Amino acid sequence: MQTPPSKEGAELITKAYEFAQKAHKDHKRYSEEPYFTHLVETAKTLAEFGLGPKTISAGLLHDTIEDTKTTGETIEKEFGAEILFLVQGTTKLGKLKYRGVERHTESLRKLFVATSQDIRVLIIKLADRLDNMRTLAHVPKEKQKRIASETLEIYVPLAYRLGVRKLHRELEDLAFMYTYPDEYKKIKEVLKRKGGEILKRLEKLQKSVKKTFAKEKFTAIQTECRIKGLFSLYKKLQRKDMDIEKIYDVAALRIIVPTASDCYQALGIIHGVWRPLPGRIKDYIAFPRPNGYQSLHTTIFTGDGSIFEIQIRTQQMHREAEYGIASHFLYKDGSMKHLFNQNIEWLLQLLPNSKVQEDKSASFKKKGKKPKVPKWVTQLVEEQQSTSLEPQEFIKSLKADFFEHRIFVFTPKGDVVDLPIESSPIDFAYAIHSDIGDHISGTKVNGKLVSLETKLKNGDIVQIDIKEASHPTQKWFNLAKTTLAKRHIKSALQKTAEV
Ligand code: MN
């Protein structure tokens, strides 16, 4: 059964479309195009990601308060409190009250606070940024680099953490082009030289994989070849002496099957025919990455000198890998991307037949009904609020805690804990619970007793022993890497000092 089209949803989008067009009628972009095109592009991305009419409308209106005379009261009166909230969440702070870096970081802090209440705020911001990056060529040179590096440092990791691969990858490659133009050119050349041949070899593998599965009467599979993003290829090449032959996943074969158990069966079939490379078999179905990514990965020798990565997943896992958190908003009938074109007539024509329905999160005020905000977002906001850091410090701690390279370690029960690289067992303990952190007496990593100075590595299994009599020390503070652990230790130390 298809969801019946919602007249209200269509009317809402149309109203927002016309409102934004009028409000921005005197604005032009650097490209001389009407500013309104930016709003349509932002809304199109949101529609493509399957977000509902309210989010799409907020996308159309997202710059009205910041750039036009429109007030919050008008938006609320015309579109309601929920859309006002979404628009305000993506609006930068006033130019008068804040200046320069301060305005920038305070705006970012504000974005996070709004995001912790409604994750759609961040999705709108990312859709906004995507169009800004796509049209960056028209922006004055001196601004380009600043916007691009901000994208790379802040918005790309955010898109990654939300698991929105589609956004993350395009943003990353666009930002790469402007931040490291020489390296970008170099990578493009490498791909031009070698890419075609690598793809040809992969397509050959694809054919024999299909044949093998047909022989096994395993017909419900789809396959596709994917090429690595330019920036991620660049980062990997740096670690591999710039030798593309040393990278096994420049291109990978994706196998999409109906169910999770089909995934394991498919892996069995692959390993029955092609020899896997030891140490490269990853079960992200049983152990999803912290951003939610699920798949089975293996790397195989093709038998004629090539080595390729194969990724096996279900359709659902595939959709979540591409759209991440946004996939939880996706309509059953797929996306609404066809709703948008450059003119409203086209939009109107399509709407009566569209599958528009209300946002699943429409129960804006009702607690518990809103889409789940990832724990790291709320954690970040709590930390920032309780420490009241200076703007510069805020960005620094943001980067240290959330944007630097992460490691994923496990509790003895197999729960994943996501920490910054070089974290100590102290950080791990506090990430589990402050009561555990406050009473660490010893640590085992992978079954062996280790000191608190140990730097945890990806995949470690960490066990913390506690004693009531054990308390945080200054040394712990120095060893801790995360803001969370440091904050708890500091307050424990202050308490003892007062006694
Ligand atoms: Mn904008």
Short mmCIF file of C-alpha atoms and ligand atoms in Angstrom, two decimals:
data_model
loop_
_atom_site.label_atom_id
_atom_site.label_comp_id
_atom_site.label_asym_id
_atom_site.label_seq_id
_atom_site.Cartn_x
_atom_site.Cartn_y
_atom_site.Cartn_z
CA MET A 1 0.00 0.00 0.00
CA GLN A 2 1.29 3.37 -0.93
CA THR A 3 0.87 6.29 1.37
CA PRO A 4 -1.87 8.57 0.09
CA PRO A 5 -0.65 12.00 -0.99
CA SER A 6 -1.10 14.69 1.59
CA LYS A 7 -2.65 17.86 0.33
CA GLU A 8 -1.43 19.81 3.34
CA GLY A 9 2.16 18.79 2.73
CA ALA A 10 1.99 19.95 -0.86
CA GLU A 11 0.36 23.22 0.11
CA LEU A 12 2.93 23.86 2.80
CA ILE A 13 5.85 23.42 0.43
CA THR A 14 4.20 25.60 -2.17
CA LYS A 15 3.57 28.32 0.38
CA ALA A 16 7.16 28.23 1.61
CA TYR A 17 8.40 28.26 -1.97
CA GLU A 18 6.44 31.37 -2.83
CA PHE A 19 7.26 33.05 0.47
CA ALA A 20 11.01 32.53 0.02
CA GLN A 21 10.91 33.63 -3.59
CA LYS A 22 9.28 36.88 -2.59
CA ALA A 23 11.42 37.50 0.49
CA HIS A 24 14.66 37.08 -1.46
CA LYS A 25 13.49 38.71 -4.68
CA ASP A 26 16.15 41.46 -4.56
CA HIS A 27 19.06 39.16 -3.71
CA LYS A 28 21.55 37.77 -6.14
CA ARG A 29 24.25 35.18 -5.67
CA TYR A 30 27.88 35.71 -6.60
CA SER A 31 27.00 33.90 -9.82
CA GLU A 32 24.42 36.61 -10.61
CA GLU A 33 21.67 34.01 -10.38
CA PRO A 34 18.70 34.85 -8.15
CA TYR A 35 19.47 33.94 -4.53
CA PHE A 36 16.31 31.87 -4.58
CA THR A 37 18.08 29.13 -6.58
CA HIS A 38 20.16 28.40 -3.47
CA LEU A 39 17.01 27.75 -1.48
CA VAL A 40 15.52 25.49 -4.12
CA GLU A 41 18.76 23.51 -4.31
CA THR A 42 18.85 23.12 -0.53
CA ALA A 43 15.24 21.95 -0.53
CA LYS A 44 15.95 19.56 -3.39
CA THR A 45 18.69 17.87 -1.42
CA LEU A 46 16.34 17.51 1.55
CA ALA A 47 13.68 16.04 -0.73
CA GLU A 48 16.19 13.66 -2.22
CA PHE A 49 17.05 12.51 1.26
CA GLY A 50 13.40 11.76 1.85
CA LEU A 51 12.72 14.41 4.47
CA GLY A 52 9.16 15.58 4.96
CA PRO A 53 7.28 18.73 3.93
CA LYS A 54 8.13 20.64 7.12
CA THR A 55 11.84 20.08 6.75
CA ILE A 56 11.71 20.89 3.04
CA SER A 57 9.80 24.07 3.81
CA ALA A 58 12.34 25.01 6.49
CA GLY A 59 15.02 24.41 3.84
CA LEU A 60 13.31 26.91 1.56
CA LEU A 61 13.01 29.43 4.38
CA HIS A 62 16.36 28.85 6.09
CA ASP A 63 17.92 32.18 5.09
CA THR A 64 14.86 34.41 5.45
CA ILE A 65 15.57 35.57 9.00
CA GLU A 66 19.30 35.91 8.42
CA ASP A 67 19.22 37.69 5.07
CA THR A 68 15.84 39.40 4.69
CA LYS A 69 13.58 41.62 6.73
CA THR A 70 11.43 38.65 7.69
CA THR A 71 11.05 38.22 11.42
CA GLY A 72 10.66 35.10 13.50
CA GLU A 73 7.15 36.18 14.40
CA THR A 74 6.12 36.21 10.74
CA ILE A 75 7.58 32.75 10.15
CA GLU A 76 5.79 31.43 13.21
CA LYS A 77 2.51 33.03 12.21
CA GLU A 78 2.70 31.74 8.64
CA PHE A 79 4.36 28.36 9.16
CA GLY A 80 4.10 27.44 12.84
CA ALA A 81 6.49 26.92 15.75
CA GLU A 82 8.14 23.78 14.42
CA ILE A 83 9.30 25.34 11.17
CA LEU A 84 10.37 28.47 13.03
CA PHE A 85 12.50 26.30 15.28
CA LEU A 86 14.17 24.63 12.30
CA VAL A 87 14.81 27.97 10.58
CA GLN A 88 16.18 29.62 13.72
CA GLY A 89 18.41 26.65 14.43
CA THR A 90 20.21 27.15 11.11
CA THR A 91 20.35 30.95 11.38
CA LYS A 92 23.69 32.51 12.26
CA LEU A 93 23.85 34.96 15.15
CA GLY A 94 23.40 38.66 14.49
CA LYS A 95 26.36 40.53 13.05
CA LEU A 96 26.06 43.37 15.52
CA LYS A 97 26.31 41.49 18.74
CA TYR A 98 29.10 39.15 17.75
CA ARG A 99 32.09 39.63 15.52
CA GLY A 100 34.58 37.48 13.61
CA VAL A 101 35.68 34.25 15.21
CA GLU A 102 33.40 34.77 18.15
CA ARG A 103 30.33 35.08 15.99
CA HIS A 104 31.38 32.03 14.06
CA THR A 105 31.94 29.78 17.06
CA GLU A 106 28.90 31.02 18.91
CA SER A 107 26.83 30.30 15.82
CA LEU A 108 28.25 26.81 15.73
CA ARG A 109 27.50 26.31 19.39
CA LYS A 110 23.96 27.47 18.76
CA LEU A 111 23.64 25.05 15.86
CA PHE A 112 24.63 22.20 18.15
CA VAL A 113 22.20 23.16 20.85
CA ALA A 114 19.36 23.25 18.31
CA THR A 115 20.58 19.99 16.80
CA SER A 116 20.49 18.28 20.17
CA GLN A 117 16.79 19.06 20.27
CA ASP A 118 16.07 18.19 16.67
CA ILE A 119 18.54 16.48 14.38
CA ARG A 120 16.81 17.89 11.29
CA VAL A 121 18.48 21.24 12.03
CA LEU A 122 21.86 19.74 11.24
CA ILE A 123 20.57 17.98 8.14
CA ILE A 124 19.26 21.30 6.79
CA LYS A 125 22.61 22.93 7.57
CA LEU A 126 24.43 20.20 5.68
CA ALA A 127 22.12 20.49 2.67
CA ASP A 128 22.73 24.26 2.75
CA ARG A 129 26.48 23.72 2.87
CA LEU A 130 26.36 21.25 -0.01
CA ASP A 131 24.89 23.86 -2.34
CA ASN A 132 27.35 26.47 -1.09
CA MET A 133 30.20 24.10 -1.90
CA ARG A 134 28.79 23.17 -5.29
CA THR A 135 28.71 26.85 -6.25
CA LEU A 136 31.94 27.89 -4.55
CA ALA A 137 33.63 28.66 -7.87
CA HIS A 138 31.66 31.93 -8.05
CA VAL A 139 32.71 33.11 -4.60
CA PRO A 140 35.70 35.50 -4.31
CA LYS A 141 39.00 33.61 -4.10
CA GLU A 142 39.92 34.77 -0.59
CA LYS A 143 36.65 33.45 0.76
CA GLN A 144 36.81 30.13 -1.06
CA LYS A 145 39.61 28.68 0.98
CA ARG A 146 38.11 29.65 4.29
CA ILE A 147 34.74 28.13 3.44
CA ALA A 148 36.33 25.00 2.04
CA SER A 149 38.54 24.36 5.05
CA GLU A 150 35.65 24.99 7.39
CA THR A 151 33.71 22.42 5.41
CA LEU A 152 36.53 19.93 5.67
CA GLU A 153 37.12 20.52 9.36
CA ILE A 154 33.57 20.71 10.61
CA TYR A 155 30.83 19.74 8.20
CA VAL A 156 32.48 16.73 6.58
CA PRO A 157 33.12 15.02 9.92
CA LEU A 158 29.57 15.84 10.97
CA ALA A 159 28.14 14.28 7.83
CA TYR A 160 30.37 11.29 8.46
CA ARG A 161 29.25 10.97 12.03
CA LEU A 162 25.64 11.08 10.91
CA GLY A 163 26.53 8.30 8.50
CA VAL A 164 25.32 10.26 5.49
CA ARG A 165 27.87 8.91 3.04
CA LYS A 166 26.34 10.59 0.02
CA LEU A 167 26.74 14.02 1.60
CA HIS A 168 29.99 13.32 3.32
CA ARG A 169 31.72 12.20 0.20
CA GLU A 170 30.59 15.00 -2.09
CA LEU A 171 31.32 17.68 0.51
CA GLU A 172 34.71 16.16 1.14
CA ASP A 173 35.76 15.99 -2.49
CA LEU A 174 34.54 19.54 -3.20
CA ALA A 175 36.38 20.88 -0.16
CA PHE A 176 39.49 18.92 -1.12
CA MET A 177 39.56 20.61 -4.52
CA TYR A 178 39.73 24.09 -2.93
CA THR A 179 41.88 23.35 0.10
CA TYR A 180 44.59 21.27 -1.59
CA PRO A 181 44.33 22.14 -5.29
CA ASP A 182 47.73 20.65 -6.22
CA GLU A 183 47.13 17.38 -4.44
CA TYR A 184 43.66 17.25 -5.91
CA LYS A 185 45.08 17.55 -9.40
CA LYS A 186 47.64 14.87 -8.67
CA ILE A 187 45.01 12.40 -7.47
CA LYS A 188 42.82 13.11 -10.47
CA GLU A 189 45.77 12.31 -12.70
CA VAL A 190 46.56 9.10 -10.85
CA LEU A 191 42.94 8.02 -11.25
CA LYS A 192 42.90 9.00 -14.89
CA ARG A 193 46.00 6.94 -15.52
CA LYS A 194 45.06 3.88 -13.50
CA GLY A 195 41.36 4.12 -12.78
CA GLY A 196 40.05 2.83 -16.07
CA GLU A 197 42.19 -0.27 -15.98
CA ILE A 198 41.33 -1.00 -12.34
CA LEU A 199 37.64 -0.66 -13.12
CA LYS A 200 37.98 -3.01 -16.09
CA ARG A 201 39.54 -5.68 -13.88
CA LEU A 202 36.81 -5.16 -11.29
CA GLU A 203 34.09 -5.54 -13.91
CA LYS A 204 35.66 -8.82 -14.91
CA LEU A 205 35.42 -9.96 -11.30
CA GLN A 206 31.82 -8.74 -11.18
CA LYS A 207 30.96 -10.99 -14.11
CA SER A 208 32.47 -14.09 -12.56
CA VAL A 209 30.84 -13.32 -9.21
CA LYS A 210 27.45 -13.18 -10.93
CA LYS A 211 28.16 -16.45 -12.72
CA THR A 212 29.24 -18.14 -9.49
CA PHE A 213 26.10 -17.06 -7.67
CA ALA A 214 23.91 -18.21 -10.57
CA LYS A 215 25.54 -21.62 -10.40
CA GLU A 216 24.68 -21.75 -6.69
CA LYS A 217 21.07 -20.83 -7.61
CA PHE A 218 21.51 -17.69 -5.56
CA THR A 219 19.75 -15.24 -7.83
CA ALA A 220 18.51 -12.49 -5.52
CA ILE A 221 21.65 -10.45 -5.76
CA GLN A 222 22.50 -7.06 -7.15
CA THR A 223 26.08 -6.01 -7.76
CA GLU A 224 27.71 -2.67 -8.32
CA CYS A 225 31.22 -1.32 -8.66
CA ARG A 226 32.19 1.69 -6.64
CA ILE A 227 35.22 3.94 -6.83
CA LYS A 228 36.71 5.49 -3.75
CA GLY A 229 36.21 9.23 -3.16
CA LEU A 230 39.13 11.45 -4.16
CA PHE A 231 39.95 12.79 -0.73
CA SER A 232 39.74 9.45 0.99
CA LEU A 233 41.95 8.04 -1.76
CA TYR A 234 44.40 10.88 -1.18
CA LYS A 235 44.56 10.23 2.55
CA LYS A 236 45.15 6.55 1.96
CA LEU A 237 47.79 7.15 -0.71
CA GLN A 238 49.73 9.27 1.75
CA ARG A 239 49.96 6.28 4.05
CA LYS A 240 50.95 3.95 1.20
CA ASP A 241 53.87 5.87 -0.40
CA MET A 242 51.52 7.30 -3.03
CA ASP A 243 51.41 3.85 -4.66
CA ILE A 244 47.91 3.11 -5.90
CA GLU A 245 48.73 -0.59 -6.35
CA LYS A 246 49.00 -0.88 -2.57
CA ILE A 247 45.41 0.17 -2.05
CA TYR A 248 42.98 -2.69 -2.37
CA ASP A 249 39.79 -0.71 -2.15
CA VAL A 250 40.33 1.99 -4.80
CA ALA A 251 37.45 0.22 -6.41
CA ALA A 252 35.27 -2.27 -4.59
CA LEU A 253 32.53 -4.66 -5.58
CA ARG A 254 29.28 -4.31 -3.71
CA ILE A 255 26.91 -7.23 -3.40
CA ILE A 256 23.39 -6.47 -2.23
CA VAL A 257 21.20 -9.32 -1.02
CA PRO A 258 17.78 -9.52 0.68
CA THR A 259 18.58 -10.54 4.27
CA ALA A 260 21.42 -10.48 6.80
CA SER A 261 21.72 -14.25 6.72
CA ASP A 262 22.01 -14.04 2.92
CA CYS A 263 25.02 -11.79 3.53
CA TYR A 264 26.83 -14.53 5.43
CA GLN A 265 25.83 -17.11 2.84
CA ALA A 266 27.14 -14.84 0.10
CA LEU A 267 30.41 -14.42 1.98
CA GLY A 268 30.67 -18.21 2.17
CA ILE A 269 30.17 -18.51 -1.57
CA ILE A 270 32.82 -15.87 -2.25
CA HIS A 271 35.36 -17.48 0.05
CA GLY A 272 34.61 -20.86 -1.49
CA VAL A 273 35.85 -19.60 -4.84
CA TRP A 274 38.33 -16.81 -4.09
CA ARG A 275 40.99 -16.87 -1.43
CA PRO A 276 40.51 -14.07 1.11
CA LEU A 277 43.37 -11.92 2.33
CA PRO A 278 43.94 -12.74 6.01
CA GLY A 279 43.03 -10.06 8.50
CA ARG A 280 40.78 -8.18 6.12
CA ILE A 281 37.48 -9.88 6.86
CA LYS A 282 35.28 -7.43 8.77
CA ASP A 283 31.88 -8.21 10.19
CA TYR A 284 30.22 -4.82 10.51
CA ILE A 285 26.84 -6.53 10.69
CA ALA A 286 27.52 -8.08 14.08
CA PHE A 287 29.63 -5.06 15.05
CA PRO A 288 28.28 -1.98 13.28
CA ARG A 289 30.54 1.04 13.15
CA PRO A 290 29.50 3.67 15.69
CA ASN A 291 27.93 5.75 12.93
CA GLY A 292 25.64 2.79 12.26
CA TYR A 293 27.34 1.46 9.14
CA GLN A 294 26.69 -2.24 8.50
CA SER A 295 28.22 -4.58 5.91
CA LEU A 296 30.48 -7.57 5.58
CA HIS A 297 33.86 -6.68 4.08
CA THR A 298 36.39 -9.05 2.67
CA THR A 299 39.37 -8.62 0.40
CA ILE A 300 40.09 -11.37 -2.10
CA PHE A 301 42.73 -12.47 -4.59
CA THR A 302 41.05 -12.62 -7.97
CA GLY A 303 43.51 -15.26 -9.15
CA ASP A 304 44.90 -13.20 -12.01
CA GLY A 305 47.03 -10.86 -9.97
CA SER A 306 44.45 -8.43 -8.67
CA ILE A 307 43.21 -7.90 -5.15
CA PHE A 308 39.79 -6.36 -4.53
CA GLU A 309 37.56 -5.54 -1.63
CA ILE A 310 34.04 -6.93 -1.64
CA GLN A 311 31.26 -5.40 0.47
CA ILE A 312 28.17 -7.46 1.17
CA ARG A 313 25.01 -5.92 2.62
CA THR A 314 21.23 -5.88 2.49
CA GLN A 315 19.20 -3.23 0.66
CA GLN A 316 18.29 -1.68 3.99
CA MET A 317 21.92 -1.52 5.11
CA HIS A 318 22.79 -0.05 1.76
CA ARG A 319 20.23 2.70 2.08
CA GLU A 320 21.40 3.48 5.59
CA ALA A 321 25.00 3.56 4.43
CA GLU A 322 24.16 6.10 1.74
CA TYR A 323 21.72 8.26 3.68
CA GLY A 324 22.69 7.55 7.29
CA ILE A 325 20.50 9.20 9.84
CA ALA A 326 18.39 10.70 7.08
CA SER A 327 17.36 7.19 6.02
CA HIS A 328 15.27 7.01 9.16
CA PHE A 329 13.12 9.77 7.72
CA LEU A 330 12.87 8.22 4.28
CA TYR A 331 9.42 7.55 2.99
CA LYS A 332 8.58 4.00 2.19
CA ASP A 333 8.00 4.86 -1.45
CA GLY A 334 11.44 6.32 -1.79
CA SER A 335 12.43 9.88 -2.25
CA MET A 336 10.63 13.02 -3.26
CA LYS A 337 13.47 14.34 -5.32
CA HIS A 338 11.29 14.51 -8.39
CA LEU A 339 9.18 17.08 -6.65
CA PHE A 340 11.60 19.82 -7.43
CA ASN A 341 12.49 21.70 -10.49
CA GLN A 342 13.44 25.27 -11.15
CA ASN A 343 9.88 26.41 -11.52
CA ILE A 344 6.87 26.20 -9.35
CA GLU A 345 4.53 25.05 -12.15
CA TRP A 346 6.45 21.86 -12.46
CA LEU A 347 6.34 21.41 -8.72
CA LEU A 348 2.63 22.02 -8.57
CA GLN A 349 1.96 19.66 -11.40
CA LEU A 350 3.69 16.87 -9.58
CA LEU A 351 2.46 17.45 -6.10
CA PRO A 352 -1.08 16.07 -6.32
CA ASN A 353 0.35 12.69 -7.29
CA SER A 354 3.27 12.77 -4.94
CA LYS A 355 3.74 10.62 -1.92
CA VAL A 356 4.02 13.55 0.37
CA GLN A 357 3.09 12.83 3.93
CA GLU A 358 3.74 14.56 7.20
CA ASP A 359 7.12 14.28 8.79
CA LYS A 360 7.34 11.28 11.00
CA SER A 361 8.58 13.70 13.59
CA ALA A 362 5.55 15.93 13.25
CA SER A 363 4.71 15.54 16.91
CA PHE A 364 7.11 18.32 17.59
CA LYS A 365 6.21 19.13 21.15
CA LYS A 366 5.46 15.62 22.28
CA LYS A 367 8.49 14.26 24.03
CA GLY A 368 9.86 10.94 22.95
CA LYS A 369 8.23 11.06 19.53
CA LYS A 370 10.98 13.05 17.88
CA PRO A 371 13.63 11.27 15.84
CA LYS A 372 16.46 10.08 17.96
CA VAL A 373 19.35 12.45 18.30
CA PRO A 374 22.63 10.53 18.39
CA LYS A 375 24.17 10.32 21.83
CA TRP A 376 27.35 12.11 20.82
CA VAL A 377 25.41 15.22 19.86
CA THR A 378 23.66 15.53 23.20
CA GLN A 379 26.87 14.64 25.00
CA LEU A 380 28.72 17.36 23.18
CA VAL A 381 26.14 19.96 24.05
CA GLU A 382 26.01 18.94 27.70
CA GLU A 383 29.75 19.19 27.94
CA GLN A 384 29.91 22.54 26.25
CA GLN A 385 27.20 23.95 28.45
CA SER A 386 28.76 22.75 31.65
CA THR A 387 32.24 24.00 30.87
CA SER A 388 31.43 27.38 29.27
CA LEU A 389 34.62 27.34 27.25
CA GLU A 390 36.02 30.31 25.42
CA PRO A 391 35.19 30.28 21.71
CA GLN A 392 38.68 29.17 20.64
CA GLU A 393 38.69 26.46 23.27
CA PHE A 394 35.28 25.35 22.16
CA ILE A 395 36.46 24.67 18.60
CA LYS A 396 39.57 22.96 19.93
CA SER A 397 37.68 20.62 22.20
CA LEU A 398 35.11 20.01 19.48
CA LYS A 399 37.87 18.85 17.21
CA ALA A 400 39.64 16.82 19.87
CA ASP A 401 36.53 15.00 21.00
CA PHE A 402 34.57 14.54 17.84
CA PHE A 403 36.46 15.31 14.72
CA GLU A 404 39.85 13.79 15.22
CA HIS A 405 40.44 10.22 14.31
CA ARG A 406 38.41 7.88 16.39
CA ILE A 407 39.05 4.43 17.76
CA PHE A 408 36.43 1.88 18.56
CA VAL A 409 37.00 -0.31 21.58
CA PHE A 410 34.81 -2.88 23.25
CA THR A 411 33.51 -3.69 26.69
CA PRO A 412 33.92 -7.33 27.71
CA LYS A 413 30.25 -7.76 26.79
CA GLY A 414 30.92 -6.50 23.27
CA ASP A 415 29.43 -3.01 23.45
CA VAL A 416 31.24 -0.53 21.27
CA VAL A 417 32.75 2.58 22.81
CA ASP A 418 33.81 5.32 20.45
CA LEU A 419 36.83 7.35 21.63
CA PRO A 420 39.38 9.75 20.17
CA ILE A 421 42.65 8.22 19.07
CA GLU A 422 45.23 7.71 21.89
CA SER A 423 42.57 7.59 24.57
CA SER A 424 43.50 6.01 27.89
CA PRO A 425 41.59 3.44 29.95
CA ILE A 426 40.51 6.43 32.05
CA ASP A 427 38.65 7.91 29.07
CA PHE A 428 37.07 4.54 28.44
CA ALA A 429 35.92 4.22 32.06
CA TYR A 430 34.31 7.66 32.07
CA ALA A 431 32.68 7.00 28.71
CA ILE A 432 30.92 4.03 30.31
CA HIS A 433 29.84 5.80 33.49
CA SER A 434 31.21 8.46 35.82
CA ASP A 435 30.86 6.08 38.79
CA ILE A 436 33.18 3.67 37.07
CA GLY A 437 35.57 6.44 36.10
CA ASP A 438 35.67 7.82 39.61
CA HIS A 439 36.74 4.50 41.13
CA ILE A 440 39.19 2.90 38.71
CA SER A 441 41.56 0.56 40.48
CA GLY A 442 42.95 -1.42 37.56
CA THR A 443 42.59 -2.17 33.86
CA LYS A 444 42.80 -5.17 31.63
CA VAL A 445 43.17 -4.78 27.89
CA ASN A 446 42.55 -7.93 25.87
CA GLY A 447 42.74 -9.95 29.08
CA LYS A 448 46.12 -8.57 30.21
CA LEU A 449 46.71 -6.24 33.14
CA VAL A 450 47.97 -2.88 31.89
CA SER A 451 48.79 0.51 33.38
CA LEU A 452 46.53 3.53 33.11
CA GLU A 453 49.11 5.09 30.79
CA THR A 454 48.27 2.57 28.07
CA LYS A 455 47.02 4.10 24.85
CA LEU A 456 44.02 2.16 23.65
CA LYS A 457 43.98 0.81 20.13
CA ASN A 458 41.18 0.07 17.71
CA GLY A 459 39.45 -3.20 18.58
CA ASP A 460 40.82 -3.50 22.12
CA ILE A 461 38.59 -5.19 24.66
CA VAL A 462 38.84 -3.14 27.82
CA GLN A 463 37.87 -4.16 31.31
CA ILE A 464 37.92 -1.73 34.22
CA ASP A 465 38.19 -2.93 37.82
CA ILE A 466 36.83 -0.59 40.45
CA LYS A 467 37.33 -0.07 44.16
CA GLU A 468 35.25 2.19 46.35
CA ALA A 469 38.42 3.56 47.96
CA SER A 470 40.00 4.52 44.67
CA HIS A 471 39.72 8.18 43.59
CA PRO A 472 40.83 10.42 40.73
CA THR A 473 44.27 12.04 40.93
CA GLN A 474 46.09 14.81 39.12
CA LYS A 475 47.93 12.10 37.18
CA TRP A 476 44.62 10.80 35.87
CA PHE A 477 43.79 14.30 34.72
CA ASN A 478 47.03 14.48 32.75
CA LEU A 479 46.45 11.08 31.17
CA ALA A 480 42.85 11.73 30.18
CA LYS A 481 42.19 12.80 26.61
CA THR A 482 38.46 13.45 26.47
CA THR A 483 36.74 16.54 27.82
CA LEU A 484 34.25 14.27 29.56
CA ALA A 485 36.89 12.48 31.66
CA LYS A 486 38.82 15.69 32.35
CA ARG A 487 35.70 17.43 33.56
CA HIS A 488 34.76 14.64 35.96
CA ILE A 489 38.29 14.34 37.32
CA LYS A 490 38.55 18.09 37.78
CA SER A 491 35.34 18.27 39.77
CA ALA A 492 36.38 15.26 41.89
CA LEU A 493 39.73 16.92 42.61
CA GLN A 494 38.02 20.17 43.56
CA LYS A 495 35.75 18.32 45.95
CA THR A 496 38.68 16.67 47.74
CA ALA A 497 40.48 20.00 47.92
CA GLU A 498 37.49 21.54 49.69
CA VAL A 499 37.41 18.86 52.39
MN MN B 1 21.98 29.17 3.01
#
